[in-house]
PDB file of C-alpha atoms in Angstrom:
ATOM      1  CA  UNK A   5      95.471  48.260  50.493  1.00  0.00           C
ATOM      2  CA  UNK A   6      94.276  44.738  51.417  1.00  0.00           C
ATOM      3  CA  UNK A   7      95.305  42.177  53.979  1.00  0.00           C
ATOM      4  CA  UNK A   8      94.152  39.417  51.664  1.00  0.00           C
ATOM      5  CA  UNK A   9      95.970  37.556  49.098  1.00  0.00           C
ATOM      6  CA  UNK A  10      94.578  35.310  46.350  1.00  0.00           C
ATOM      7  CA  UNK A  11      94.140  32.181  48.265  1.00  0.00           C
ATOM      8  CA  UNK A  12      92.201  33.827  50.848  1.00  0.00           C
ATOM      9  CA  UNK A  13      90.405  35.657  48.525  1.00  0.00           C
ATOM     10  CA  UNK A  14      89.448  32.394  46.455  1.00  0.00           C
ATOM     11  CA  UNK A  15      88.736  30.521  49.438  1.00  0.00           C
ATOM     12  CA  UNK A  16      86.092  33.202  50.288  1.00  0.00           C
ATOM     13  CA  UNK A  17      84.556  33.279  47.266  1.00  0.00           C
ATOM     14  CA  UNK A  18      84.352  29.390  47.522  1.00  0.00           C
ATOM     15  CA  UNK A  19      82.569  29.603  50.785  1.00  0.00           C
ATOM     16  CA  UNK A  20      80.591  32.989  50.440  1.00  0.00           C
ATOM     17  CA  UNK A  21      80.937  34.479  47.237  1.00  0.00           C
ATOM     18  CA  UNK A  22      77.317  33.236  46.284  1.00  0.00           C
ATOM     19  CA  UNK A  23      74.809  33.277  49.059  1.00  0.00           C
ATOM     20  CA  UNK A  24      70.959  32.720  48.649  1.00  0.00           C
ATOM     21  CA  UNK A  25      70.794  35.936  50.945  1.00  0.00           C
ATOM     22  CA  UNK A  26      72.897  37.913  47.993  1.00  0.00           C
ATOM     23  CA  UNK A  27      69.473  37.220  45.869  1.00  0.00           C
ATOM     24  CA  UNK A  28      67.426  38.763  48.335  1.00  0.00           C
ATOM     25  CA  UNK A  29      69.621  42.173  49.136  1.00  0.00           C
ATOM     26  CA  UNK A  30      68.410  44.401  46.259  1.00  0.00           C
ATOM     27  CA  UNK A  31      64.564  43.783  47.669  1.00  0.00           C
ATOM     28  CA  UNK A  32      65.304  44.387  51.076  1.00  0.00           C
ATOM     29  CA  UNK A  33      67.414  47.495  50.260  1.00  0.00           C
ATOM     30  CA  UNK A  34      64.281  48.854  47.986  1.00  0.00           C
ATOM     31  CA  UNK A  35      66.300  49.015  44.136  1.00  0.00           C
ATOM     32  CA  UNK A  36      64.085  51.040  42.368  1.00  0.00           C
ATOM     33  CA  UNK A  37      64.447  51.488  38.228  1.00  0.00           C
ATOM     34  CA  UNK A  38      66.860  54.231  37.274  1.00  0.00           C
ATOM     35  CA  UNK A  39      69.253  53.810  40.684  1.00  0.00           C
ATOM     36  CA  UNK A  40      73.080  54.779  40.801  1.00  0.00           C
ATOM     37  CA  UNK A  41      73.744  52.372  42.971  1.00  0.00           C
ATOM     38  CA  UNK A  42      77.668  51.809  45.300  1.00  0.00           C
ATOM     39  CA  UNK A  43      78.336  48.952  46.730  1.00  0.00           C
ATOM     40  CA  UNK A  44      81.691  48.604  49.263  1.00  0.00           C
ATOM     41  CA  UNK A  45      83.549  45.395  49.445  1.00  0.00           C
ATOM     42  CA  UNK A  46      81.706  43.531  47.007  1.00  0.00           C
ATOM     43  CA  UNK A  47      84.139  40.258  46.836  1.00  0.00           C
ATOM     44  CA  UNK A  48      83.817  38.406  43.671  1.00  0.00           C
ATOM     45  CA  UNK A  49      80.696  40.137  42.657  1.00  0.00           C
ATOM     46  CA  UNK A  50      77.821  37.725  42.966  1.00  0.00           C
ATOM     47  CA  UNK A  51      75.776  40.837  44.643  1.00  0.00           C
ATOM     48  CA  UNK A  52      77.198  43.232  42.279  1.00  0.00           C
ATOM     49  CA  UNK A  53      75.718  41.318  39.192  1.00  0.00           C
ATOM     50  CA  UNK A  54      72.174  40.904  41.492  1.00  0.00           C
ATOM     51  CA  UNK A  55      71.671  44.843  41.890  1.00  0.00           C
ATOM     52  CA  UNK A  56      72.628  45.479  38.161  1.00  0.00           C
ATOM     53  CA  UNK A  57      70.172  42.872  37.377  1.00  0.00           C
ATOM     54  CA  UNK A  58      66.926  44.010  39.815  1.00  0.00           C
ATOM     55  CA  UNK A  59      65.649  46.337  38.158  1.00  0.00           C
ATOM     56  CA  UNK A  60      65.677  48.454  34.942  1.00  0.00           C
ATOM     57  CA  UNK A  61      68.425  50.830  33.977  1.00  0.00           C
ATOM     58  CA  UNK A  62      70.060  50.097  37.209  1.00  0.00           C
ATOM     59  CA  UNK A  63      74.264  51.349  37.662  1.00  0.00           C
ATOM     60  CA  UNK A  64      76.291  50.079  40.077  1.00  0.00           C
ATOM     61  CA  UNK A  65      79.597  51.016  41.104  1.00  0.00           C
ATOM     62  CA  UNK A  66      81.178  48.208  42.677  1.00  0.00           C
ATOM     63  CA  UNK A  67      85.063  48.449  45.373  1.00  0.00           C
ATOM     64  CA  UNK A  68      86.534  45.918  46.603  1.00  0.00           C
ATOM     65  CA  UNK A  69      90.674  46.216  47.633  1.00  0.00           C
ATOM     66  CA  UNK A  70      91.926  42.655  46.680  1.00  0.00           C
ATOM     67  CA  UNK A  71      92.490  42.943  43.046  1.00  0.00           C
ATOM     68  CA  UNK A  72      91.762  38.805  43.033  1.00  0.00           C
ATOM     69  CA  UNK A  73      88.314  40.057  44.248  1.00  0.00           C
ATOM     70  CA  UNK A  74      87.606  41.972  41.422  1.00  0.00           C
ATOM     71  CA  UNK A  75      89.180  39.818  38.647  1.00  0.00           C
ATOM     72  CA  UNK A  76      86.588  37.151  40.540  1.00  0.00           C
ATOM     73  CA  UNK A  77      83.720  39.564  39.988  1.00  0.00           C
ATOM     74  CA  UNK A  78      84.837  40.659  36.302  1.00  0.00           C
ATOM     75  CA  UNK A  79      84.159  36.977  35.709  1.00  0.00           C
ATOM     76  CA  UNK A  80      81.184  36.884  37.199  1.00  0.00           C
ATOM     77  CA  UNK A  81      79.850  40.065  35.261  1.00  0.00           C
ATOM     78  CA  UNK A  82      81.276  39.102  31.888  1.00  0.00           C
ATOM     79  CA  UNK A  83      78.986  35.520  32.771  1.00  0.00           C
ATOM     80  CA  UNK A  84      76.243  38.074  33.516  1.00  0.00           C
ATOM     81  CA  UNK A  85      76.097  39.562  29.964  1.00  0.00           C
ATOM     82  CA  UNK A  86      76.836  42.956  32.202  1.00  0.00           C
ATOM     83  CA  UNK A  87      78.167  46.184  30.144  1.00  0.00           C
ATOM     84  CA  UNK A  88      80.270  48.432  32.100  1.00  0.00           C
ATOM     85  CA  UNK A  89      77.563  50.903  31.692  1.00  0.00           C
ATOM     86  CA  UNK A  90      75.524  48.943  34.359  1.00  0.00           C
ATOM     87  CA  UNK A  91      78.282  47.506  36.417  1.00  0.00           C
ATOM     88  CA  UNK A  92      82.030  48.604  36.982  1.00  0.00           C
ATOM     89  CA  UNK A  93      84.403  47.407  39.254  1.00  0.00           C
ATOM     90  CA  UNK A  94      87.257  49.259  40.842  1.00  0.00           C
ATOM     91  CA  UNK A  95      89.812  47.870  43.168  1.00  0.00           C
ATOM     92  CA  UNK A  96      89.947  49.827  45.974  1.00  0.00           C
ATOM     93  CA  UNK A  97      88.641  50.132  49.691  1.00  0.00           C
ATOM     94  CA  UNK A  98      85.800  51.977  50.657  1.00  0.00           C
ATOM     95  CA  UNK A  99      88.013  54.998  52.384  1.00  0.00           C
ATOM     96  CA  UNK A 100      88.843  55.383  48.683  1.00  0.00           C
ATOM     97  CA  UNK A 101      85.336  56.067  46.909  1.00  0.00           C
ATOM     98  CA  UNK A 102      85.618  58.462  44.645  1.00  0.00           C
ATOM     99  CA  UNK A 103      81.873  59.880  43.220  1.00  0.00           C
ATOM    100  CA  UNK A 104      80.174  62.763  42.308  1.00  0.00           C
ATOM    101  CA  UNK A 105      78.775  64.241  45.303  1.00  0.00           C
ATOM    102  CA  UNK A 106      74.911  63.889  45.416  1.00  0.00           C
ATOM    103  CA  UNK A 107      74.794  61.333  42.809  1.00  0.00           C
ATOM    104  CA  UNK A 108      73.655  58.133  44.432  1.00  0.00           C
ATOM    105  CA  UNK A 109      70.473  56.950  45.516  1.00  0.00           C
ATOM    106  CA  UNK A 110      71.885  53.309  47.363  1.00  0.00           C
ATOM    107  CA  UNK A 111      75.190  52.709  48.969  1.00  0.00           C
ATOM    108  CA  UNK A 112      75.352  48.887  49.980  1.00  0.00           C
ATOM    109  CA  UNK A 113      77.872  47.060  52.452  1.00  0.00           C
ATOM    110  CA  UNK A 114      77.280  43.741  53.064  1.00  0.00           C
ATOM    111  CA  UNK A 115      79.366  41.870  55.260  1.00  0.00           C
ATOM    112  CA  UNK A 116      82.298  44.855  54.901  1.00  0.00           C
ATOM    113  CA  UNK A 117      81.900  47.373  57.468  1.00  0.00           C
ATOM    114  CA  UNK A 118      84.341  45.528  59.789  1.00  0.00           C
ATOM    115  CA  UNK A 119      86.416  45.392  57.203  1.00  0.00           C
ATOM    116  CA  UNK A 120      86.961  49.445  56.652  1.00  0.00           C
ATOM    117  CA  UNK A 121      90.148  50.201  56.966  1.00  0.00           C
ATOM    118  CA  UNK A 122      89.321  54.042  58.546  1.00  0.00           C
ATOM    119  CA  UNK A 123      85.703  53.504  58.882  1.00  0.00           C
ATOM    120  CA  UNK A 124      84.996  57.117  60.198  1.00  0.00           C
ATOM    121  CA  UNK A 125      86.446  58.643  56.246  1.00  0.00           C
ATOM    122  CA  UNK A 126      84.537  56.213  54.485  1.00  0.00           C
ATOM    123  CA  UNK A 127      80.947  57.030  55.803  1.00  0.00           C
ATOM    124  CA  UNK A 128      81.716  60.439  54.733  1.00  0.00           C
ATOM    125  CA  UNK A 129      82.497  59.717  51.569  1.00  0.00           C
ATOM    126  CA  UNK A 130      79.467  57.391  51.192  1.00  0.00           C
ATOM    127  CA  UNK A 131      77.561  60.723  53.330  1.00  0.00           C
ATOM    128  CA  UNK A 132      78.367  62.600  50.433  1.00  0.00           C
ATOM    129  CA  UNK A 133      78.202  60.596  47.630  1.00  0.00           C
ATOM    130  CA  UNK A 134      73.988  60.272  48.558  1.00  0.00           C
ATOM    131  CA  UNK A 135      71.646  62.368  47.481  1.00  0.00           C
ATOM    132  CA  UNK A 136      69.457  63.753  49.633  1.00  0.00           C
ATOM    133  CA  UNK A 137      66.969  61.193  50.946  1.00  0.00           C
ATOM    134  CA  UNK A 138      69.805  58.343  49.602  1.00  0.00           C
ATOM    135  CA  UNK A 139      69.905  55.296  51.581  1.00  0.00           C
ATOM    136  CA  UNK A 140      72.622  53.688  52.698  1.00  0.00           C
ATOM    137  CA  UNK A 141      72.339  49.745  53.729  1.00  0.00           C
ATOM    138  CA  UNK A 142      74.412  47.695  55.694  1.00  0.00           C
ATOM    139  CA  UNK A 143      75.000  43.827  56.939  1.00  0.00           C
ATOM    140  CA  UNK A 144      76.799  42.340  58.869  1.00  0.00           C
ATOM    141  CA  UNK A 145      76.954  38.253  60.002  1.00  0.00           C
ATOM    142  CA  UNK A 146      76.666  38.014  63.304  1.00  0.00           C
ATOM    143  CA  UNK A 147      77.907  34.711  64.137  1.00  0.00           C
ATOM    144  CA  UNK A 148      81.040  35.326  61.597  1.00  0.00           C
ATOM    145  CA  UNK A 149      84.327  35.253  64.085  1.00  0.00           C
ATOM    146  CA  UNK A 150      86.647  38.259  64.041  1.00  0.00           C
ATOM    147  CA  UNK A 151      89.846  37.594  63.988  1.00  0.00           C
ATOM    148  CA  UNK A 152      93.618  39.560  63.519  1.00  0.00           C
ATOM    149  CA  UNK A 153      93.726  43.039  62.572  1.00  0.00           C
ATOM    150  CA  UNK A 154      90.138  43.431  62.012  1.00  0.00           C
ATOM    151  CA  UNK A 155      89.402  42.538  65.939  1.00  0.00           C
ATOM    152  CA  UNK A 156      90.161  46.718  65.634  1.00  0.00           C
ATOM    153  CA  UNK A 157      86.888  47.139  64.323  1.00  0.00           C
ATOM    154  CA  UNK A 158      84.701  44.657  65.680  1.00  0.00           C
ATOM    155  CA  UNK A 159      82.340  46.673  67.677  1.00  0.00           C
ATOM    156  CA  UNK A 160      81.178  47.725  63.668  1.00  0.00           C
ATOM    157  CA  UNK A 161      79.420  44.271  63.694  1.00  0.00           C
ATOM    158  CA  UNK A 162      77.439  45.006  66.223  1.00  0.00           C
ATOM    159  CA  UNK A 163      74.091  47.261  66.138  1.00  0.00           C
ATOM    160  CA  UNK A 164      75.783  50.230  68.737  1.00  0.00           C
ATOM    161  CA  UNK A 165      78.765  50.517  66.892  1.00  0.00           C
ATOM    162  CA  UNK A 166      76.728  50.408  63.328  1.00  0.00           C
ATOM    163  CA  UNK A 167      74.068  53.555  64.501  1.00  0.00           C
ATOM    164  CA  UNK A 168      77.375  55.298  66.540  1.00  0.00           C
ATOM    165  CA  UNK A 169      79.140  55.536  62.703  1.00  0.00           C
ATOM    166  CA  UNK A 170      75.878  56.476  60.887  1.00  0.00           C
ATOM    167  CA  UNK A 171      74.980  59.134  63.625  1.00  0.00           C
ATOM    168  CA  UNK A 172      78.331  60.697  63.865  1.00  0.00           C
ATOM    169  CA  UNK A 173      78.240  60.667  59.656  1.00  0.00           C
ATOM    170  CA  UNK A 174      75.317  63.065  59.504  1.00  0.00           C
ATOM    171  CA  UNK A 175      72.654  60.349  58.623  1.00  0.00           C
ATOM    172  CA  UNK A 176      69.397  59.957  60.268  1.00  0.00           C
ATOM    173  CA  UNK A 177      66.350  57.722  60.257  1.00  0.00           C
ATOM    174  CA  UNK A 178      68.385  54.393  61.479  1.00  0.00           C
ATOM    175  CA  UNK A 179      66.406  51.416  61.259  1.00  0.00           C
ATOM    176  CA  UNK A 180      67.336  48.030  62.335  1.00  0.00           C
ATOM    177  CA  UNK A 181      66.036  44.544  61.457  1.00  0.00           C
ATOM    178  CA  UNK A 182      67.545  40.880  61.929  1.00  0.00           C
ATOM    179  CA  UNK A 183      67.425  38.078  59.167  1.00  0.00           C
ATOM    180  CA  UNK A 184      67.737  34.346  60.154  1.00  0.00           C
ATOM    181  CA  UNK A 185      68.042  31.789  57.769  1.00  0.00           C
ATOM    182  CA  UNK A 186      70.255  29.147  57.513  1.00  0.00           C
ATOM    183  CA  UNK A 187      73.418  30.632  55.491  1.00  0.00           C
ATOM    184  CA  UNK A 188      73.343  32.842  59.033  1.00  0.00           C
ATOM    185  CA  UNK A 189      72.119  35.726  61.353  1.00  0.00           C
ATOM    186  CA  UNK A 190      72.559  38.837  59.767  1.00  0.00           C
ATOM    187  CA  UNK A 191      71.968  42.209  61.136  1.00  0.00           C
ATOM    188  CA  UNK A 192      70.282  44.892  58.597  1.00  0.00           C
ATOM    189  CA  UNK A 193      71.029  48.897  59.434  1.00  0.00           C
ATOM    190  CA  UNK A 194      69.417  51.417  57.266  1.00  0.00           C
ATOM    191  CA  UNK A 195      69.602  55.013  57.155  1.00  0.00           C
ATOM    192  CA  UNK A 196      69.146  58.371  55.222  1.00  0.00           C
ATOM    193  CA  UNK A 197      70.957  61.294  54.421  1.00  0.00           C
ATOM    194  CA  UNK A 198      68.244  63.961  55.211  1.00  0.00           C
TER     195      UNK A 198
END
C-alpha cells in the first residue's frame, strides 16, 4: 500500500507537513462555496484542513496510503474543529478512490503525482469522479530529489509527463504556471474534464 513507515512519515510531516504554500492552494485552485472537493496524498492534513476551511460549505475527501499520515491529519482536523461532514480521511492511495461518478468539482494533488503507484488508473478514477467542467489541480516541487522506487515515475514531476497523463485521461484545457518562493519551485498543471 505504502513504502513509508511512521518515522518517515513523521519526519515528513516535520519538514513539510505545514507549508506557507499549503495556505495559498485553495486560491490558486479557485474553491468556490458549496465544492466536493478530493484531494490525493494529503500527508498529515495541513492542506486538507485549508480547503475545508476556504470557503463555505466546503467537503473534502482526503487519501493518503500511510495510515501514520492520516492519524497525523485526524489530529490536525480534530485541532481544526473539522466535522467529518466537511473533512474525511481515508487511508488509501489514489489508484484506490472510490466516488460517485460526476460528483466532484476539485481534485487536488500536491506534491503526490510521483508518488502514484499506477498513475495511468488513478487519473481515471479522478476523470470520472469530476463533473463535467471539474478541475483537477496538480503540484509538484521541482527541486525535490527522486529517489528509490519512485525514480519509476519521475518524468510525472515534470510538465511533459504531467499534460502526457492528463491528455491520455480524457481532460482538456491544460494550463501551466510556475510558483517561486522560498519553501521552493513548484510547478502548477490545471485541467478540465470537458
Amino acid at each position: 500500500m505504502s513504502h513509508w513507515n511512521d518515522e518517515h512519515a513523521s519526519s515528513y510531516d516535520e519538514q513539510w507537513g505545514e507549508l506557507n504554500f499549503h495556505q495559498q492552494i485553495p486560491q490558486l485552485a479557485g474553491v468556490q462555496p458549496g465544492f466536493n472537493i478530493v484531494e490525493l496524498g494529503c500527508g498529515g492534513g495541513y492542506l486538507s484542513v485549508c480547503l475545508a476551511q476556504s470557503a463555505q460549505h466546503v467537503r473534502v475527501t482526503a487519501l493518503d496510503p500511510t495510515p501514520k499520515m492520516i492519524a497525523l491529519a485526524k489530529e490536525r482536523q480534530d485541532k481544526a474543529g473539522l466535522s467529518n461532514a466537511q473533512l474525511q480521511f481515508f487511508a488509501a492511495g489514489a489508484e484506490a478512490l472510490d466516488v460517485s461518478d460526476n460528483t466532484q468539482d476539485l481534485v487536488v494533488a500536491a506534491f503526490s503525482v510521483h508518488h502514484w503507484q499506477n498513475p495511468d488508473k488513478s487519473m481515471a478514477l479522478v476523470f470520472s469522479a469530476l463533473k463535467p467542467g471539474g478541475k483537477i489541480w496538480l503540484c509538484e516541487d521541482l527541486n525535490a530529489p527522486t529517489e528509490g522506487s519512485l525514480e519509476v515515475h519521475a518524468n510525472l514531476k515534470a510538465l511533459d509527463g504531467l499534460k502526457s497523463l492528463l491528455q491520455n485521461s480524457g481532460f482538456v484545457q491544460l494550463s501551466h504556471t510556475r510558483h517561486h518562493s522560498h519553501e521552493g519551485d513548484f510547478l502548477i498543471v490545471e485541467a478540465l474534464k470537458p
